[in-house]
Amino acid sequence: MANATLTMEVRNTMQIRLSKTKLVILTVLSLLLEGCSISDWYNGYYAEEAAIIKGQKDRNAYYDAESAQMKELRKNNDAYCTELAEKPENREARAGYPNGVFNTPMYDGCMKDRGTPTYEAYMSMQAKKRRAERRAQGEIVPENQ
């Protein structure tokens, strides 16, 4: 009986070692196969997060670089343009919103017309200037040709 117990213990020990080895091999293989999706994570989530952080830094730098008079003018224009864009008759109709939504294009246009463009409007104007310069240099062929 003692001999049978000893044999069973050795057999169980061997089975545990084999199962541990199989588990390690399986874990390593699964990690290697999941490694293929690391590039998806890096190019997707991480790159998007980095772009958002860069955009926020650029936006903050744009507004922080303004003079005190420009900040005061922006504050006054913001109050005026927000009130204008929030009026019920100026709201944009959108499905699911019976009272409409804030009229962002009107707000952006108002701020631009009053001399304090928003960061987004400023970047749009810069992109238009760059396209016009590239078109003048012949790098971009105009669409109407």
mmCIF file of C-alpha atoms in Angstrom:
data_model
loop_
_atom_site.group_PDB
_atom_site.id
_atom_site.type_symbol
_atom_site.label_atom_id
_atom_site.label_comp_id
_atom_site.label_asym_id
_atom_site.label_seq_id
_atom_site.Cartn_x
_atom_site.Cartn_y
_atom_site.Cartn_z
ATOM 1 C CA MET A 1 0.000 0.000 0.000
ATOM 2 C CA ALA A 2 2.850 2.383 0.844
ATOM 3 C CA ASN A 3 4.460 1.578 -2.465
ATOM 4 C CA ALA A 4 1.240 2.466 -4.345
ATOM 5 C CA THR A 5 0.966 5.795 -2.483
ATOM 6 C CA LEU A 6 4.557 6.674 -3.333
ATOM 7 C CA THR A 7 3.932 5.861 -6.981
ATOM 8 C CA MET A 8 0.797 8.045 -7.006
ATOM 9 C CA GLU A 9 2.717 10.988 -5.467
ATOM 10 C CA VAL A 10 5.451 10.749 -8.086
ATOM 11 C CA ARG A 11 2.867 10.506 -10.844
ATOM 12 C CA ASN A 12 0.961 13.561 -9.494
ATOM 13 C CA THR A 13 4.192 15.549 -9.238
ATOM 14 C CA MET A 14 5.055 14.720 -12.815
ATOM 15 C CA GLN A 15 1.589 15.738 -13.950
ATOM 16 C CA ILE A 16 1.850 19.066 -12.109
ATOM 17 C CA ARG A 17 5.235 19.778 -13.726
ATOM 18 C CA LEU A 18 3.885 18.954 -17.175
ATOM 19 C CA SER A 19 0.811 21.097 -16.669
ATOM 20 C CA LYS A 20 2.951 24.013 -15.434
ATOM 21 C CA THR A 21 5.175 23.709 -18.489
ATOM 22 C CA LYS A 22 2.158 23.581 -20.782
ATOM 23 C CA LEU A 23 0.664 26.600 -19.026
ATOM 24 C CA VAL A 24 3.884 28.596 -19.446
ATOM 25 C CA ILE A 25 4.121 27.679 -23.127
ATOM 26 C CA LEU A 26 0.475 28.570 -23.683
ATOM 27 C CA THR A 27 0.890 31.901 -21.875
ATOM 28 C CA VAL A 28 3.988 32.824 -23.872
ATOM 29 C CA LEU A 29 2.285 31.936 -27.153
ATOM 30 C CA SER A 30 -0.817 33.941 -26.298
ATOM 31 C CA LEU A 31 1.299 36.966 -25.369
ATOM 32 C CA LEU A 32 3.216 36.717 -28.635
ATOM 33 C CA LEU A 33 0.036 36.445 -30.660
ATOM 34 C CA GLU A 34 -1.541 39.357 -28.826
ATOM 35 C CA GLY A 35 1.605 41.346 -29.563
ATOM 36 C CA CYS A 36 0.283 41.791 -33.097
ATOM 37 C CA SER A 37 -2.449 44.048 -31.764
ATOM 38 C CA ILE A 38 0.037 46.306 -29.967
ATOM 39 C CA SER A 39 0.564 48.178 -33.225
ATOM 40 C CA ASP A 40 -3.197 48.637 -33.487
ATOM 41 C CA TRP A 41 -3.238 50.065 -29.973
ATOM 42 C CA TYR A 42 -0.248 52.305 -30.649
ATOM 43 C CA ASN A 43 -1.547 53.607 -33.986
ATOM 44 C CA GLY A 44 -5.106 53.909 -32.752
ATOM 45 C CA TYR A 45 -5.637 54.734 -29.112
ATOM 46 C CA TYR A 46 -2.194 56.117 -28.245
ATOM 47 C CA ALA A 47 -1.852 58.194 -31.420
ATOM 48 C CA GLU A 48 -5.336 59.625 -30.985
ATOM 49 C CA GLU A 49 -4.651 60.515 -27.356
ATOM 50 C CA ALA A 50 -1.346 62.142 -28.320
ATOM 51 C CA ALA A 51 -3.086 64.172 -31.047
ATOM 52 C CA ILE A 52 -5.752 65.336 -28.604
ATOM 53 C CA ILE A 53 -3.146 66.414 -26.048
ATOM 54 C CA LYS A 54 -1.149 68.254 -28.742
ATOM 55 C CA GLY A 55 -4.314 69.994 -29.951
ATOM 56 C CA GLN A 56 -5.173 71.094 -26.419
ATOM 57 C CA LYS A 57 -1.654 72.461 -25.896
ATOM 58 C CA ASP A 58 -1.794 74.357 -29.197
ATOM 59 C CA ARG A 59 -5.230 75.748 -28.355
ATOM 60 C CA ASN A 60 -4.086 76.891 -24.911
ATOM 61 C CA ALA A 61 -0.946 78.456 -26.402
ATOM 62 C CA TYR A 62 -3.097 80.363 -28.924
ATOM 63 C CA TYR A 63 -5.318 81.868 -26.231
ATOM 64 C CA ASP A 64 -2.466 82.466 -23.751
ATOM 65 C CA ALA A 65 -0.463 84.420 -26.343
ATOM 66 C CA GLU A 66 -3.139 87.135 -26.568
ATOM 67 C CA SER A 67 -2.640 90.530 -24.987
ATOM 68 C CA ALA A 68 -4.764 91.686 -22.049
ATOM 69 C CA GLN A 69 -6.817 93.988 -24.306
ATOM 70 C CA MET A 70 -7.484 91.150 -26.745
ATOM 71 C CA LYS A 71 -8.551 88.863 -23.884
ATOM 72 C CA GLU A 72 -10.989 91.520 -22.673
ATOM 73 C CA LEU A 73 -12.334 92.000 -26.194
ATOM 74 C CA ARG A 74 -12.679 88.214 -26.589
ATOM 75 C CA LYS A 75 -14.582 88.038 -23.304
ATOM 76 C CA ASN A 76 -17.041 90.748 -24.434
ATOM 77 C CA ASN A 77 -17.399 89.231 -27.912
ATOM 78 C CA ASP A 78 -17.935 85.776 -26.403
ATOM 79 C CA ALA A 79 -20.807 87.037 -24.278
ATOM 80 C CA TYR A 80 -22.414 88.831 -27.244
ATOM 81 C CA CYS A 81 -21.940 85.978 -29.756
ATOM 82 C CA THR A 82 -23.085 83.311 -27.295
ATOM 83 C CA GLU A 83 -26.275 85.237 -26.620
ATOM 84 C CA LEU A 84 -26.821 85.680 -30.353
ATOM 85 C CA ALA A 85 -26.265 81.990 -31.184
ATOM 86 C CA GLU A 86 -28.455 80.799 -28.277
ATOM 87 C CA LYS A 87 -31.540 82.772 -29.302
ATOM 88 C CA PRO A 88 -34.444 80.454 -30.166
ATOM 89 C CA GLU A 89 -34.783 81.864 -33.678
ATOM 90 C CA ASN A 90 -31.087 81.243 -34.388
ATOM 91 C CA ARG A 91 -30.904 77.678 -33.094
ATOM 92 C CA GLU A 92 -30.132 74.881 -35.561
ATOM 93 C CA ALA A 93 -32.862 72.311 -36.078
ATOM 94 C CA ARG A 94 -31.636 68.797 -35.435
ATOM 95 C CA ALA A 95 -33.369 65.439 -35.189
ATOM 96 C CA GLY A 96 -34.155 64.548 -31.587
ATOM 97 C CA TYR A 97 -33.873 68.141 -30.362
ATOM 98 C CA PRO A 98 -37.272 69.839 -30.587
ATOM 99 C CA ASN A 99 -35.870 73.204 -29.464
ATOM 100 C CA GLY A 100 -32.796 72.992 -31.692
ATOM 101 C CA VAL A 101 -29.144 73.199 -30.685
ATOM 102 C CA PHE A 102 -26.552 75.916 -30.224
ATOM 103 C CA ASN A 103 -25.667 77.491 -33.580
ATOM 104 C CA THR A 104 -21.905 76.957 -33.652
ATOM 105 C CA PRO A 105 -21.343 78.292 -37.206
ATOM 106 C CA MET A 106 -23.104 81.521 -36.263
ATOM 107 C CA TYR A 107 -20.987 81.809 -33.096
ATOM 108 C CA ASP A 108 -17.737 81.199 -35.007
ATOM 109 C CA GLY A 109 -18.707 83.687 -37.720
ATOM 110 C CA CYS A 110 -19.683 86.304 -35.156
ATOM 111 C CA MET A 111 -16.393 85.930 -33.289
ATOM 112 C CA LYS A 112 -14.436 86.125 -36.550
ATOM 113 C CA ASP A 113 -16.353 89.200 -37.769
ATOM 114 C CA ARG A 114 -15.793 90.982 -34.459
ATOM 115 C CA GLY A 115 -12.007 90.455 -34.657
ATOM 116 C CA THR A 116 -11.488 87.599 -32.203
ATOM 117 C CA PRO A 117 -11.627 84.342 -34.166
ATOM 118 C CA THR A 118 -11.837 81.106 -32.222
ATOM 119 C CA TYR A 119 -8.865 78.758 -32.370
ATOM 120 C CA GLU A 120 -10.698 76.482 -34.809
ATOM 121 C CA ALA A 121 -11.585 79.385 -37.127
ATOM 122 C CA TYR A 122 -7.992 80.654 -36.924
ATOM 123 C CA MET A 123 -6.615 77.231 -37.888
ATOM 124 C CA SER A 124 -9.092 77.043 -40.774
ATOM 125 C CA MET A 125 -7.960 80.451 -42.036
ATOM 126 C CA GLN A 126 -4.310 79.350 -41.796
ATOM 127 C CA ALA A 127 -5.058 76.168 -43.765
ATOM 128 C CA LYS A 128 -6.779 78.230 -46.490
ATOM 129 C CA LYS A 129 -3.734 80.521 -46.671
ATOM 130 C CA ARG A 130 -1.375 77.545 -46.972
ATOM 131 C CA ARG A 131 -3.509 76.016 -49.763
ATOM 132 C CA ALA A 132 -3.580 79.351 -51.616
ATOM 133 C CA GLU A 133 0.209 79.682 -51.311
ATOM 134 C CA ARG A 134 0.761 76.130 -52.547
ATOM 135 C CA ARG A 135 -1.660 76.730 -55.422
ATOM 136 C CA ALA A 136 0.229 79.943 -56.347
ATOM 137 C CA GLN A 137 3.521 78.027 -56.347
ATOM 138 C CA GLY A 138 2.040 75.370 -58.621
ATOM 139 C CA GLU A 139 2.154 72.543 -56.081
ATOM 140 C CA ILE A 140 -1.632 72.150 -56.187
ATOM 141 C CA VAL A 141 -3.614 72.229 -59.421
ATOM 142 C CA PRO A 142 -6.849 74.234 -59.051
ATOM 143 C CA GLU A 143 -10.028 72.127 -59.135
ATOM 144 C CA ASN A 144 -11.729 74.097 -61.921
ATOM 145 C CA GLN A 145 -9.106 73.313 -64.609
#
